[in-house]
Amino acid sequence: MAEKDSQSSKRINHTWTIEEDRILVECLVDSGLHWKGDNGFKAGFPNHLEKLMAEKIPGCTLKGTPHITSRIKLLKRHYNAIAEMMGPNGGGGFGWNNRDKMIDVEKNIFMDWVKHHPNANGLYKKPFPHYDALGPIFGKDMANGEHAEGPEDAWDCYG
C-alpha cells in the first residue's frame, strides 16, 4: 500500500496574531459585501482575501484554504453567538462592555447559556474587538426578530 503524501494528509495549523485578525477583518469589510451570495461567499473569495492579506502583511504565508476559510468560520460563529446573547432571545443578563469589547455577564448565567449554545463556549471574558465591524458582513446571515429561532429551537417540535 502506498504511503500518503504527508503534506496532503496534514492540516497546516496556524496561530493567528492580533494583527492578522485585524487585517483579515479589514479585508472582509472592504470587499466582503461584493463577494456575498445568497448562500454565503462566492467561490474564489478565500483566494481573493489571501492576495489582499499578502499585500498588507509582508511575508504573509496564509492560504485561502485552510487558514482564511477556517478563520472566517470561527469569526462568524463567535459573531453569531454574541449577537444571539445580545438579542431579544438572549434571556437577559447579557450586556456589552464597549471599552473591552466583550460580553458582560455573570459567570453562572454564561455557563447556563453555553450548555444549550455551544458556539458561545470560550467567549466568557474574551475580547471580540471585531463585533461592530463584522455586523454588515455576518449580521444578515442570522434570523432575528420576535419570532426568530436558533437551530436548537427547531428540534422542539419533535420532542
PDB file of C-alpha atoms in Angstrom:
ATOM      1  CA  MET A   1       0.000   0.000   0.000  1.00  0.00           C
ATOM      2  CA  ALA A   2       1.377   3.384  -0.998  1.00  0.00           C
ATOM      3  CA  GLU A   3       2.162   5.860   1.747  1.00  0.00           C
ATOM      4  CA  LYS A   4       0.096   9.050   1.708  1.00  0.00           C
ATOM      5  CA  ASP A   5       1.812  12.311   0.874  1.00  0.00           C
ATOM      6  CA  SER A   6       2.495  13.827   4.298  1.00  0.00           C
ATOM      7  CA  GLN A   7       1.663  17.359   3.094  1.00  0.00           C
ATOM      8  CA  SER A   8      -1.804  16.449   1.829  1.00  0.00           C
ATOM      9  CA  SER A   9      -2.756  14.378   4.867  1.00  0.00           C
ATOM     10  CA  LYS A  10      -1.846  17.011   7.476  1.00  0.00           C
ATOM     11  CA  ARG A  11      -3.788  20.164   8.162  1.00  0.00           C
ATOM     12  CA  ILE A  12      -1.491  23.146   8.425  1.00  0.00           C
ATOM     13  CA  ASN A  13      -2.251  24.786  11.780  1.00  0.00           C
ATOM     14  CA  HIS A  14      -1.706  28.475  12.261  1.00  0.00           C
ATOM     15  CA  THR A  15      -1.926  30.588  15.388  1.00  0.00           C
ATOM     16  CA  TRP A  16      -3.443  33.885  14.340  1.00  0.00           C
ATOM     17  CA  THR A  17      -1.946  37.113  15.643  1.00  0.00           C
ATOM     18  CA  ILE A  18      -3.992  40.141  16.665  1.00  0.00           C
ATOM     19  CA  GLU A  19      -2.603  41.983  13.628  1.00  0.00           C
ATOM     20  CA  GLU A  20      -3.541  39.178  11.204  1.00  0.00           C
ATOM     21  CA  ASP A  21      -7.069  39.104  12.633  1.00  0.00           C
ATOM     22  CA  ARG A  22      -7.345  42.882  12.321  1.00  0.00           C
ATOM     23  CA  ILE A  23      -6.223  42.833   8.699  1.00  0.00           C
ATOM     24  CA  LEU A  24      -8.469  39.883   7.818  1.00  0.00           C
ATOM     25  CA  VAL A  25     -11.473  41.732   9.241  1.00  0.00           C
ATOM     26  CA  GLU A  26     -10.417  44.892   7.412  1.00  0.00           C
ATOM     27  CA  CYS A  27     -10.242  42.933   4.137  1.00  0.00           C
ATOM     28  CA  LEU A  28     -13.609  41.287   4.846  1.00  0.00           C
ATOM     29  CA  VAL A  29     -15.232  44.655   5.477  1.00  0.00           C
ATOM     30  CA  ASP A  30     -13.620  46.289   2.437  1.00  0.00           C
ATOM     31  CA  SER A  31     -14.622  43.606  -0.054  1.00  0.00           C
ATOM     32  CA  GLY A  32     -16.946  41.151   1.664  1.00  0.00           C
ATOM     33  CA  LEU A  33     -20.274  42.636   0.609  1.00  0.00           C
ATOM     34  CA  HIS A  34     -19.214  42.473  -3.048  1.00  0.00           C
ATOM     35  CA  TRP A  35     -18.459  38.759  -2.677  1.00  0.00           C
ATOM     36  CA  LYS A  36     -21.619  37.769  -0.803  1.00  0.00           C
ATOM     37  CA  GLY A  37     -24.098  35.486  -2.456  1.00  0.00           C
ATOM     38  CA  ASP A  38     -27.404  34.070  -1.264  1.00  0.00           C
ATOM     39  CA  ASN A  39     -25.669  31.148   0.452  1.00  0.00           C
ATOM     40  CA  GLY A  40     -22.507  32.767   1.795  1.00  0.00           C
ATOM     41  CA  PHE A  41     -19.439  33.995  -0.007  1.00  0.00           C
ATOM     42  CA  LYS A  42     -18.911  33.367  -3.696  1.00  0.00           C
ATOM     43  CA  ALA A  43     -16.305  30.908  -4.947  1.00  0.00           C
ATOM     44  CA  GLY A  44     -12.816  32.355  -5.022  1.00  0.00           C
ATOM     45  CA  PHE A  45     -13.316  34.693  -2.079  1.00  0.00           C
ATOM     46  CA  PRO A  46     -10.743  32.968   0.184  1.00  0.00           C
ATOM     47  CA  ASN A  47      -8.138  33.297  -2.595  1.00  0.00           C
ATOM     48  CA  HIS A  48      -9.059  36.961  -3.027  1.00  0.00           C
ATOM     49  CA  LEU A  49      -8.530  37.508   0.721  1.00  0.00           C
ATOM     50  CA  GLU A  50      -5.247  35.602   0.551  1.00  0.00           C
ATOM     51  CA  LYS A  51      -3.960  38.074  -2.065  1.00  0.00           C
ATOM     52  CA  LEU A  52      -5.194  41.110  -0.131  1.00  0.00           C
ATOM     53  CA  MET A  53      -3.544  39.918   3.067  1.00  0.00           C
ATOM     54  CA  ALA A  54      -0.274  39.176   1.255  1.00  0.00           C
ATOM     55  CA  GLU A  55      -0.284  42.794   0.021  1.00  0.00           C
ATOM     56  CA  LYS A  56      -0.842  44.171   3.519  1.00  0.00           C
ATOM     57  CA  ILE A  57       1.403  41.833   5.533  1.00  0.00           C
ATOM     58  CA  PRO A  58       4.931  41.398   4.204  1.00  0.00           C
ATOM     59  CA  GLY A  59       5.927  37.727   4.144  1.00  0.00           C
ATOM     60  CA  CYS A  60       2.376  36.536   4.835  1.00  0.00           C
ATOM     61  CA  THR A  61       2.054  32.807   4.132  1.00  0.00           C
ATOM     62  CA  LEU A  62      -1.633  32.402   4.997  1.00  0.00           C
ATOM     63  CA  LYS A  63      -3.567  30.434   2.411  1.00  0.00           C
ATOM     64  CA  GLY A  64      -7.205  30.924   1.428  1.00  0.00           C
ATOM     65  CA  THR A  65      -7.765  27.286   2.294  1.00  0.00           C
ATOM     66  CA  PRO A  66      -7.380  26.148   5.030  1.00  0.00           C
ATOM     67  CA  HIS A  67      -6.243  29.223   7.004  1.00  0.00           C
ATOM     68  CA  ILE A  68      -8.560  32.036   5.938  1.00  0.00           C
ATOM     69  CA  THR A  69     -11.605  29.820   5.391  1.00  0.00           C
ATOM     70  CA  SER A  70     -11.382  28.308   8.863  1.00  0.00           C
ATOM     71  CA  ARG A  71     -10.761  31.701  10.495  1.00  0.00           C
ATOM     72  CA  ILE A  72     -13.819  33.209   8.794  1.00  0.00           C
ATOM     73  CA  LYS A  73     -15.923  30.302  10.082  1.00  0.00           C
ATOM     74  CA  LEU A  74     -14.654  30.914  13.622  1.00  0.00           C
ATOM     75  CA  LEU A  75     -15.274  34.668  13.402  1.00  0.00           C
ATOM     76  CA  LYS A  76     -18.788  34.015  12.116  1.00  0.00           C
ATOM     77  CA  ARG A  77     -19.526  31.503  14.908  1.00  0.00           C
ATOM     78  CA  HIS A  78     -18.323  33.958  17.541  1.00  0.00           C
ATOM     79  CA  TYR A  79     -20.172  36.888  15.966  1.00  0.00           C
ATOM     80  CA  ASN A  80     -23.441  34.923  15.794  1.00  0.00           C
ATOM     81  CA  ALA A  81     -23.045  33.634  19.365  1.00  0.00           C
ATOM     82  CA  ILE A  82     -22.590  37.163  20.697  1.00  0.00           C
ATOM     83  CA  ALA A  83     -25.442  38.512  18.557  1.00  0.00           C
ATOM     84  CA  GLU A  84     -27.729  35.790  19.895  1.00  0.00           C
ATOM     85  CA  MET A  85     -26.763  36.523  23.501  1.00  0.00           C
ATOM     86  CA  MET A  86     -27.345  40.238  22.968  1.00  0.00           C
ATOM     87  CA  GLY A  87     -30.587  39.738  21.006  1.00  0.00           C
ATOM     88  CA  PRO A  88     -34.172  39.504  22.197  1.00  0.00           C
ATOM     89  CA  ASN A  89     -33.836  35.745  22.809  1.00  0.00           C
ATOM     90  CA  GLY A  90     -30.718  36.190  24.953  1.00  0.00           C
ATOM     91  CA  GLY A  91     -32.674  35.597  28.117  1.00  0.00           C
ATOM     92  CA  GLY A  92     -31.437  38.691  29.915  1.00  0.00           C
ATOM     93  CA  GLY A  93     -28.345  39.325  31.953  1.00  0.00           C
ATOM     94  CA  PHE A  94     -26.123  39.897  28.919  1.00  0.00           C
ATOM     95  CA  GLY A  95     -24.552  43.251  28.237  1.00  0.00           C
ATOM     96  CA  TRP A  96     -21.750  44.540  26.053  1.00  0.00           C
ATOM     97  CA  ASN A  97     -18.604  46.044  27.540  1.00  0.00           C
ATOM     98  CA  ASN A  98     -17.714  48.546  24.818  1.00  0.00           C
ATOM     99  CA  ARG A  99     -14.414  49.525  26.427  1.00  0.00           C
ATOM    100  CA  ASP A 100     -13.045  45.951  26.496  1.00  0.00           C
ATOM    101  CA  LYS A 101     -15.155  44.737  23.529  1.00  0.00           C
ATOM    102  CA  MET A 102     -16.559  41.679  25.269  1.00  0.00           C
ATOM    103  CA  ILE A 103     -19.758  40.207  26.672  1.00  0.00           C
ATOM    104  CA  ASP A 104     -20.552  41.464  30.157  1.00  0.00           C
ATOM    105  CA  VAL A 105     -22.431  38.822  32.139  1.00  0.00           C
ATOM    106  CA  GLU A 106     -22.262  36.935  35.410  1.00  0.00           C
ATOM    107  CA  LYS A 107     -20.328  33.684  35.056  1.00  0.00           C
ATOM    108  CA  ASN A 108     -23.217  31.467  36.214  1.00  0.00           C
ATOM    109  CA  ILE A 109     -25.565  32.996  33.599  1.00  0.00           C
ATOM    110  CA  PHE A 110     -22.951  32.475  30.883  1.00  0.00           C
ATOM    111  CA  MET A 111     -22.267  28.872  31.915  1.00  0.00           C
ATOM    112  CA  ASP A 112     -26.006  28.080  31.823  1.00  0.00           C
ATOM    113  CA  TRP A 113     -26.226  29.671  28.356  1.00  0.00           C
ATOM    114  CA  VAL A 114     -23.293  27.649  26.984  1.00  0.00           C
ATOM    115  CA  LYS A 115     -24.980  24.375  27.969  1.00  0.00           C
ATOM    116  CA  HIS A 116     -27.512  24.954  25.167  1.00  0.00           C
ATOM    117  CA  HIS A 117     -25.426  27.240  22.938  1.00  0.00           C
ATOM    118  CA  PRO A 118     -22.025  25.565  22.465  1.00  0.00           C
ATOM    119  CA  ASN A 119     -20.871  28.139  19.883  1.00  0.00           C
ATOM    120  CA  ALA A 120     -20.576  30.614  22.751  1.00  0.00           C
ATOM    121  CA  ASN A 121     -18.073  28.394  24.566  1.00  0.00           C
ATOM    122  CA  GLY A 122     -14.814  30.238  25.158  1.00  0.00           C
ATOM    123  CA  LEU A 123     -16.286  33.740  24.876  1.00  0.00           C
ATOM    124  CA  TYR A 124     -16.552  34.450  28.605  1.00  0.00           C
ATOM    125  CA  LYS A 125     -14.190  37.320  29.473  1.00  0.00           C
ATOM    126  CA  LYS A 126     -12.680  37.049  25.981  1.00  0.00           C
ATOM    127  CA  PRO A 127     -12.447  40.241  23.912  1.00  0.00           C
ATOM    128  CA  PHE A 128     -14.037  40.211  20.471  1.00  0.00           C
ATOM    129  CA  PRO A 129     -12.894  43.586  19.085  1.00  0.00           C
ATOM    130  CA  HIS A 130     -14.370  42.983  15.627  1.00  0.00           C
ATOM    131  CA  TYR A 131     -18.024  42.623  16.650  1.00  0.00           C
ATOM    132  CA  ASP A 132     -19.143  46.018  15.337  1.00  0.00           C
ATOM    133  CA  ALA A 133     -17.123  45.771  12.125  1.00  0.00           C
ATOM    134  CA  LEU A 134     -18.451  42.295  11.283  1.00  0.00           C
ATOM    135  CA  GLY A 135     -22.109  43.288  11.639  1.00  0.00           C
ATOM    136  CA  PRO A 136     -22.541  44.239   7.969  1.00  0.00           C
ATOM    137  CA  ILE A 137     -20.764  41.037   6.869  1.00  0.00           C
ATOM    138  CA  PHE A 138     -22.412  38.430   9.107  1.00  0.00           C
ATOM    139  CA  GLY A 139     -25.376  40.280  10.605  1.00  0.00           C
ATOM    140  CA  LYS A 140     -27.864  39.374   7.894  1.00  0.00           C
ATOM    141  CA  ASP A 141     -26.880  35.692   7.890  1.00  0.00           C
ATOM    142  CA  MET A 142     -28.766  35.079  11.099  1.00  0.00           C
ATOM    143  CA  ALA A 143     -32.504  35.238  11.686  1.00  0.00           C
ATOM    144  CA  ASN A 144     -33.511  37.846  14.217  1.00  0.00           C
ATOM    145  CA  GLY A 145     -36.635  39.478  15.486  1.00  0.00           C
ATOM    146  CA  GLU A 146     -39.528  38.443  17.693  1.00  0.00           C
ATOM    147  CA  HIS A 147     -40.151  35.036  16.083  1.00  0.00           C
ATOM    148  CA  ALA A 148     -36.543  34.111  15.248  1.00  0.00           C
ATOM    149  CA  GLU A 149     -35.407  30.619  16.195  1.00  0.00           C
ATOM    150  CA  GLY A 150     -31.964  29.156  16.540  1.00  0.00           C
ATOM    151  CA  PRO A 151     -31.098  25.655  15.288  1.00  0.00           C
ATOM    152  CA  GLU A 152     -31.720  24.163  18.714  1.00  0.00           C
ATOM    153  CA  ASP A 153     -35.300  25.593  18.707  1.00  0.00           C
ATOM    154  CA  ALA A 154     -36.209  23.762  15.509  1.00  0.00           C
ATOM    155  CA  TRP A 155     -35.964  20.420  17.322  1.00  0.00           C
ATOM    156  CA  ASP A 156     -38.515  21.419  19.962  1.00  0.00           C
ATOM    157  CA  CYS A 157     -41.397  20.419  17.683  1.00  0.00           C
ATOM    158  CA  TYR A 158     -40.083  16.820  17.615  1.00  0.00           C
ATOM    159  CA  GLY A 159     -39.662  16.440  21.392  1.00  0.00           C
TER     160      GLY A 159
END
